[in-house]
Short mmCIF file of C-alpha atoms in Angstrom, two decimals:
data_model
loop_
_atom_site.label_atom_id
_atom_site.label_comp_id
_atom_site.label_asym_id
_atom_site.label_seq_id
_atom_site.Cartn_x
_atom_site.Cartn_y
_atom_site.Cartn_z
CA MET A 1 93.25 -13.85 -57.87
CA SER A 2 92.87 -16.27 -60.78
CA THR A 3 90.74 -19.30 -59.95
CA PHE A 4 89.83 -22.53 -61.73
CA ALA A 5 86.74 -24.15 -60.17
CA CYS A 6 86.16 -27.84 -60.85
CA GLY A 7 82.57 -28.80 -59.99
CA GLY A 8 80.54 -28.23 -56.86
CA GLY A 9 79.03 -24.84 -57.70
CA SER A 10 81.80 -23.00 -55.83
CA SER A 11 82.50 -20.38 -58.50
CA MET A 12 79.98 -17.88 -57.18
CA GLY A 13 81.74 -17.84 -53.80
CA TYR A 14 85.07 -17.00 -55.42
CA LYS A 15 83.46 -14.17 -57.39
CA ARG A 16 82.03 -12.81 -54.14
CA ALA A 17 85.56 -12.86 -52.70
CA GLY A 18 86.83 -10.78 -55.61
CA CYS A 19 88.56 -13.60 -57.46
CA GLU A 20 88.51 -13.92 -61.23
CA VAL A 21 87.06 -17.30 -62.23
CA VAL A 22 89.12 -17.86 -65.37
CA ALA A 23 87.92 -21.43 -65.90
CA ALA A 24 85.36 -23.93 -64.69
CA ASN A 25 84.70 -27.62 -65.21
CA ASP A 26 81.76 -29.95 -64.72
CA ILE A 27 80.49 -33.15 -66.32
CA ASP A 28 76.80 -32.21 -66.35
CA PRO A 29 75.50 -30.31 -69.43
CA GLU A 30 72.80 -28.67 -67.29
CA MET A 31 75.42 -27.32 -64.91
CA ALA A 32 77.45 -26.07 -67.88
CA TRP A 33 74.46 -24.07 -69.16
CA HIS A 34 73.98 -22.43 -65.76
CA TYR A 35 77.69 -21.78 -65.18
CA LYS A 36 78.02 -19.99 -68.50
CA LEU A 37 74.91 -17.90 -67.91
CA ASN A 38 75.54 -16.89 -64.29
CA ILE A 39 79.33 -17.07 -63.82
CA LYS A 40 80.63 -16.44 -67.36
CA PRO A 41 84.09 -18.00 -66.96
CA LYS A 42 86.58 -17.32 -69.74
CA HIS A 43 87.08 -21.06 -70.27
CA TYR A 44 84.63 -23.86 -69.64
CA PHE A 45 85.41 -27.57 -69.90
CA LEU A 46 82.43 -29.91 -70.16
CA CYS A 47 84.15 -33.20 -69.49
CA PRO A 48 85.28 -35.57 -66.73
CA ILE A 49 88.07 -33.97 -64.72
CA ARG A 50 90.34 -36.83 -65.77
CA ASP A 51 90.23 -35.55 -69.36
CA LEU A 52 91.93 -32.35 -68.20
CA LEU A 53 95.05 -34.33 -67.33
CA THR A 54 95.90 -34.75 -71.03
CA ALA A 55 93.91 -31.93 -72.65
CA ASP A 56 95.55 -28.98 -74.40
CA LEU A 57 94.95 -26.26 -71.79
CA PRO A 58 95.53 -22.49 -72.08
CA PRO A 59 98.80 -21.20 -70.55
CA GLU A 60 97.03 -19.11 -67.90
CA LEU A 61 95.83 -22.29 -66.19
CA PHE A 62 99.47 -23.12 -65.43
CA ALA A 63 99.80 -19.87 -63.44
CA LEU A 64 96.76 -20.12 -61.17
CA ASP A 65 96.43 -18.64 -57.74
CA ILE A 66 93.73 -21.13 -56.69
CA LEU A 67 92.57 -24.46 -58.07
CA ASP A 68 89.29 -25.44 -56.42
CA GLY A 69 87.82 -28.93 -56.55
CA SER A 70 84.57 -30.20 -55.06
CA PRO A 71 84.27 -33.84 -56.11
CA PRO A 72 80.73 -35.30 -55.82
CA CYS A 73 80.23 -36.21 -52.20
CA SER A 74 77.44 -38.80 -52.08
CA THR A 75 80.00 -41.59 -51.82
CA PHE A 76 81.07 -40.24 -48.41
CA SER A 77 77.66 -39.12 -47.16
CA MET A 78 76.53 -40.65 -43.90
CA ALA A 79 73.14 -41.41 -45.48
CA GLY A 80 72.88 -45.00 -46.69
CA SER A 81 75.51 -47.69 -47.06
CA ARG A 82 78.28 -45.48 -48.33
CA GLU A 83 81.12 -48.04 -48.22
CA LYS A 84 79.22 -50.22 -50.71
CA ALA A 85 79.52 -47.40 -53.27
CA TRP A 86 83.28 -47.01 -53.02
CA GLY A 87 85.04 -48.00 -56.22
CA LYS A 88 81.78 -48.35 -58.21
CA GLU A 89 80.60 -46.33 -61.19
CA LYS A 90 77.69 -43.99 -60.58
CA HIS A 91 75.94 -41.03 -62.17
CA PHE A 92 73.60 -38.53 -60.53
CA ARG A 93 71.18 -37.68 -63.29
CA GLU A 94 70.35 -38.19 -66.94
CA GLY A 95 72.98 -36.65 -69.20
CA GLN A 96 75.96 -37.33 -66.98
CA ALA A 97 78.59 -39.93 -67.78
CA LYS A 98 79.22 -42.57 -65.15
CA GLN A 99 82.22 -42.02 -62.87
CA VAL A 100 83.89 -43.80 -59.99
CA LEU A 101 83.13 -41.10 -57.43
CA SER A 102 85.66 -42.27 -54.85
CA ASP A 103 88.40 -41.85 -57.49
CA LEU A 104 87.50 -38.27 -58.39
CA PHE A 105 89.38 -36.73 -55.48
CA PHE A 106 92.58 -38.29 -56.75
CA ASP A 107 91.82 -37.19 -60.30
CA TYR A 108 91.59 -33.67 -58.87
CA LEU A 109 94.92 -34.15 -57.09
CA ASP A 110 96.47 -35.30 -60.37
CA LEU A 111 95.27 -32.02 -61.88
CA VAL A 112 96.91 -30.18 -58.98
CA GLU A 113 100.13 -31.97 -59.90
CA ARG A 114 99.82 -30.90 -63.52
CA LEU A 115 98.81 -27.24 -63.02
CA ARG A 116 100.80 -26.50 -59.83
CA PRO A 117 98.56 -23.68 -58.49
CA LYS A 118 99.75 -21.63 -55.55
CA VAL A 119 96.80 -22.91 -53.49
CA ALA A 120 94.58 -25.96 -53.85
CA ILE A 121 91.18 -26.04 -52.11
CA ALA A 122 88.81 -28.99 -52.06
CA GLU A 123 85.47 -29.44 -50.29
CA ASN A 124 83.50 -32.51 -49.30
CA VAL A 125 81.01 -33.82 -46.73
CA LYS A 126 81.65 -34.33 -43.01
CA GLY A 127 81.48 -38.08 -43.63
CA MET A 128 85.04 -37.93 -45.00
CA ILE A 129 86.41 -37.59 -41.48
CA LEU A 130 84.19 -40.23 -39.88
CA GLY A 131 84.43 -44.01 -39.68
CA ASN A 132 86.22 -45.91 -42.40
CA ALA A 133 86.44 -42.82 -44.60
CA LYS A 134 89.15 -41.40 -42.30
CA GLY A 135 91.61 -43.72 -43.99
CA TYR A 136 90.68 -42.23 -47.36
CA THR A 137 91.17 -38.73 -45.98
CA LYS A 138 94.64 -39.67 -44.73
CA LEU A 139 95.51 -40.79 -48.26
CA VAL A 140 94.33 -37.43 -49.63
CA MET A 141 96.49 -35.54 -47.11
CA ALA A 142 99.47 -37.75 -47.92
CA ARG A 143 99.01 -37.16 -51.65
CA PHE A 144 98.97 -33.38 -51.13
CA LYS A 145 102.28 -33.65 -49.27
CA GLU A 146 103.73 -35.91 -51.95
CA LEU A 147 102.90 -33.22 -54.52
CA GLY A 148 104.79 -30.58 -52.56
CA TYR A 149 101.92 -28.91 -50.71
CA ARG A 150 101.22 -28.22 -47.04
CA PRO A 151 97.59 -29.28 -46.49
CA GLN A 152 95.26 -28.34 -43.64
CA LEU A 153 91.83 -29.76 -42.92
CA PHE A 154 88.88 -27.74 -41.59
CA LEU A 155 85.35 -28.73 -40.59
CA LEU A 156 83.06 -25.73 -41.07
CA ASN A 157 79.36 -25.08 -40.59
CA ALA A 158 77.77 -22.87 -43.24
CA ALA A 159 75.69 -21.17 -40.53
CA ASP A 160 78.93 -19.91 -38.94
CA CYS A 161 79.80 -18.36 -42.31
CA GLY A 162 76.63 -16.26 -42.52
CA VAL A 163 74.55 -18.77 -44.50
CA PRO A 164 70.99 -19.31 -43.18
CA GLN A 165 71.54 -23.06 -43.39
CA ARG A 166 73.20 -25.59 -41.09
CA ARG A 167 75.46 -27.44 -43.49
CA GLU A 168 78.71 -28.98 -42.26
CA ARG A 169 81.46 -29.43 -44.81
CA VAL A 170 85.13 -30.40 -44.79
CA PHE A 171 87.62 -28.14 -46.57
CA PHE A 172 91.13 -29.17 -47.60
CA CYS A 173 93.31 -26.07 -48.00
CA ALA A 174 96.85 -26.63 -49.25
CA ILE A 175 99.60 -24.16 -50.15
CA ARG A 176 102.63 -24.95 -52.30
CA ASP A 177 105.78 -25.68 -50.33
CA ASP A 178 107.83 -22.92 -51.98
CA ILE A 179 105.44 -20.26 -50.63
CA LYS A 180 106.50 -19.46 -47.09
CA THR A 181 103.56 -18.39 -44.97
CA PRO A 182 102.10 -19.32 -41.58
CA PRO A 183 99.34 -21.93 -41.29
CA LEU A 184 95.87 -20.79 -42.27
CA LYS A 185 93.51 -19.68 -39.51
CA LEU A 186 89.92 -20.47 -40.34
CA ALA A 187 87.29 -20.40 -37.59
CA PRO A 188 84.33 -18.23 -38.70
CA LYS A 189 81.85 -17.21 -36.00
CA HIS A 190 79.14 -15.30 -37.84
CA ARG A 191 75.89 -14.75 -35.96
CA TRP A 192 73.40 -17.38 -37.11
CA ILE A 193 70.64 -16.16 -39.43
CA SER A 194 67.26 -17.86 -39.14
CA ALA A 195 65.34 -19.19 -42.13
CA ALA A 196 62.44 -16.84 -41.42
CA LYS A 197 64.71 -13.79 -41.15
CA ALA A 198 66.49 -14.62 -44.40
CA CYS A 199 63.20 -14.97 -46.27
CA GLU A 200 61.01 -12.41 -44.50
CA ASP A 201 60.50 -10.28 -47.63
CA LEU A 202 59.66 -13.26 -49.87
CA GLN A 203 56.36 -14.36 -48.36
CA SER A 204 54.03 -12.96 -51.03
CA LEU A 205 53.84 -15.72 -53.62
CA ILE A 206 52.80 -15.38 -57.24
CA ALA A 207 50.35 -17.87 -58.76
CA ASP A 208 53.04 -20.09 -60.28
CA GLU A 209 54.82 -20.31 -56.94
CA ARG A 210 51.64 -21.22 -55.10
CA ARG A 211 50.99 -24.00 -57.58
CA GLU A 212 54.56 -25.34 -57.57
CA THR A 213 54.88 -25.31 -53.77
CA ALA A 214 51.55 -26.97 -53.04
CA PRO A 215 52.03 -29.65 -50.38
CA ALA A 216 52.07 -33.33 -51.28
CA PRO A 217 49.42 -35.55 -49.63
CA GLU A 218 52.03 -36.54 -47.05
CA GLY A 219 52.57 -32.88 -46.17
CA ILE A 220 48.85 -32.23 -45.84
CA SER A 221 48.57 -35.20 -43.46
CA PHE A 222 51.62 -34.66 -41.25
CA TRP A 223 52.91 -31.05 -41.46
CA SER A 224 50.58 -29.69 -38.78
CA CYS A 225 51.48 -32.38 -36.25
CA THR A 226 55.21 -32.09 -36.88
CA SER A 227 57.14 -29.72 -34.60
CA PRO A 228 59.20 -27.08 -36.43
CA GLY A 229 62.72 -28.31 -37.05
CA ASN A 230 61.69 -31.98 -37.11
CA SER A 231 60.93 -34.58 -39.76
CA PHE A 232 57.54 -36.09 -40.48
CA ALA A 233 58.74 -39.43 -39.07
CA SER A 234 57.41 -39.05 -35.52
CA ALA A 235 54.00 -37.91 -36.71
CA LYS A 236 53.81 -40.79 -39.17
CA GLN A 237 54.86 -43.25 -36.47
CA ALA A 238 52.09 -42.04 -34.17
CA THR A 239 49.49 -42.14 -36.93
CA THR A 240 50.43 -45.15 -39.04
CA GLY A 241 52.79 -47.13 -36.82
CA LYS A 242 55.53 -46.78 -39.45
CA ALA A 243 58.52 -44.50 -38.87
CA THR A 244 59.09 -43.25 -42.41
CA GLY A 245 59.48 -39.77 -43.83
CA PHE A 246 62.76 -38.96 -42.06
CA SER A 247 63.87 -36.80 -45.00
CA ARG A 248 60.73 -34.63 -44.98
CA ILE A 249 61.48 -31.62 -42.81
CA ARG A 250 59.33 -28.80 -41.46
CA LEU A 251 61.85 -25.99 -41.08
CA ASN A 252 62.18 -24.04 -37.85
CA SER A 253 61.58 -20.31 -38.28
CA GLU A 254 63.99 -19.46 -35.47
CA MET A 255 66.94 -21.49 -36.75
CA PRO A 256 68.97 -21.65 -39.96
CA ALA A 257 67.52 -24.23 -42.32
CA SER A 258 68.68 -27.82 -42.01
CA THR A 259 71.01 -29.03 -44.77
CA LEU A 260 69.30 -28.55 -48.13
CA THR A 261 69.68 -31.55 -50.42
CA SER A 262 68.93 -32.13 -54.09
CA HIS A 263 65.45 -33.44 -53.17
CA GLU A 264 63.44 -30.24 -53.29
CA ALA A 265 60.19 -31.91 -52.19
CA ASP A 266 61.68 -32.75 -48.77
CA PHE A 267 61.59 -29.23 -47.31
CA TYR A 268 58.47 -27.56 -45.96
CA HIS A 269 57.85 -24.00 -44.84
CA TRP A 270 57.87 -23.25 -41.12
CA SER A 271 54.49 -21.49 -40.77
CA VAL A 272 52.53 -22.44 -43.89
CA CYS A 273 51.87 -25.97 -45.12
CA ARG A 274 53.74 -25.72 -48.40
CA LYS A 275 57.09 -26.48 -49.95
CA LEU A 276 59.71 -23.77 -50.45
CA THR A 277 59.89 -21.45 -53.44
CA TYR A 278 63.00 -21.17 -55.59
CA ARG A 279 63.42 -17.63 -54.25
CA GLU A 280 63.53 -19.02 -50.71
CA TRP A 281 65.98 -21.73 -51.72
CA LYS A 282 68.32 -19.08 -53.11
CA ARG A 283 68.21 -17.12 -49.86
CA LEU A 284 68.74 -20.22 -47.71
CA GLY A 285 71.63 -21.30 -49.95
CA SER A 286 73.17 -17.77 -50.04
CA PHE A 287 72.79 -17.58 -53.83
CA PRO A 288 72.10 -14.16 -55.38
CA ASP A 289 68.44 -13.27 -55.85
CA ASP A 290 69.09 -12.82 -59.58
CA TYR A 291 70.71 -16.25 -60.05
CA GLN A 292 68.96 -17.74 -63.07
CA ALA A 293 67.90 -21.34 -63.67
CA LYS A 294 66.14 -23.07 -66.57
CA THR A 295 63.37 -24.10 -64.18
CA ASP A 296 62.77 -23.63 -60.47
CA LYS A 297 63.16 -27.38 -59.94
CA ILE A 298 66.59 -27.42 -61.58
CA GLY A 299 67.58 -24.34 -59.59
CA LYS A 300 66.68 -26.04 -56.32
CA TYR A 301 68.60 -29.16 -57.38
CA MET A 302 71.70 -27.08 -58.06
CA ILE A 303 71.52 -25.32 -54.71
CA GLY A 304 71.11 -28.65 -52.93
CA MET A 305 74.21 -29.99 -54.70
CA SER A 306 76.37 -26.89 -54.26
CA VAL A 307 78.68 -25.42 -51.68
CA PRO A 308 76.87 -22.29 -50.41
CA PRO A 309 78.58 -19.32 -52.10
CA LYS A 310 78.88 -17.39 -48.83
CA MET A 311 80.66 -20.38 -47.27
CA THR A 312 83.14 -20.55 -50.15
CA GLU A 313 83.60 -16.78 -49.93
CA VAL A 314 84.66 -17.03 -46.27
CA VAL A 315 87.25 -19.68 -47.12
CA ALA A 316 88.46 -17.79 -50.19
CA ARG A 317 88.85 -14.52 -48.30
CA ALA A 318 90.87 -16.21 -45.57
CA VAL A 319 93.15 -17.84 -48.16
CA CYS A 320 93.53 -14.64 -50.18
CA THR A 321 94.40 -12.47 -47.17
CA GLN A 322 96.54 -14.88 -45.14
CA TRP A 323 98.29 -16.81 -47.90
CA LEU A 324 98.16 -14.67 -51.03
CA GLY A 325 98.55 -11.19 -49.55
CA VAL A 326 95.28 -9.68 -50.80
CA ARG A 327 93.99 -6.62 -48.97
CA TYR A 328 90.23 -6.11 -48.80
CA GLU A 329 88.81 -2.63 -48.26
CA GLY A 330 88.09 -2.07 -44.59
CA GLU A 331 90.07 -5.11 -43.43
CA VAL A 332 93.34 -4.96 -41.48
CA MET A 333 95.92 -7.63 -42.22
#
């Protein structure tokens, strides 16, 4: 199945599902370097997605099976005053051009209109279906229908997809109207994998890892009096009278990790007062052990910003079998 992945780190999941990632797109030069090294798509476009609406594109992109889009999701995150960011330019990190993040979903839909793939898949945060953002989501669904697609909306938890991380994400899955097929069924129920189980063979650290995962002063002060699975906030409240440190988490060994973010210093080991290694981040994010990054810090950032590959794989396999007629070895259609 030919796939074009626009942002979000979803390409690895499609490869796991047996799809050919013929093209990828992202605005961040760092992401481009890692895509080309680890995914090796035939075509790579380092540019805003809007530029693809007028660019001279290869013919094979007009005969896609799947066009995937994962627009940056911080605008719809429940953390902070998200509505204040709607319609405003923003960039995540040095080297990226500024973009109006709340517009990017519609830029992606304009690319759907141009390329006319059989299936369009887009992922975003749970916040898209809560509060005022529900109106935005209705506009996205209406635009899919206007383009001649039948969209469905799914709320999935990565832990239910076999990822040792509790990460809820919304998936838009839309099939072109001329393709007659029943609605997609997507309700994964994988047994949850705990953080400790996923990382049990990674607990012998080399010297560089011990140095890079050394706890910050805050961790030294509050890790031991923080219950596994909780933030440092309660311990800090009891000690200092100030309830801060809500983002600093001591993981629970018996549960999948809480949602990993791009802030690698926020996550502490369950049984040792230290931060997590890049090897542990890859396991908790369902990335391959041999996934390469320029530095461990950049690798952790990417995992925190990405859709877990195993989660994307579950969605891709459901789409490929139910909508595109793919048969996987050992599976009965």
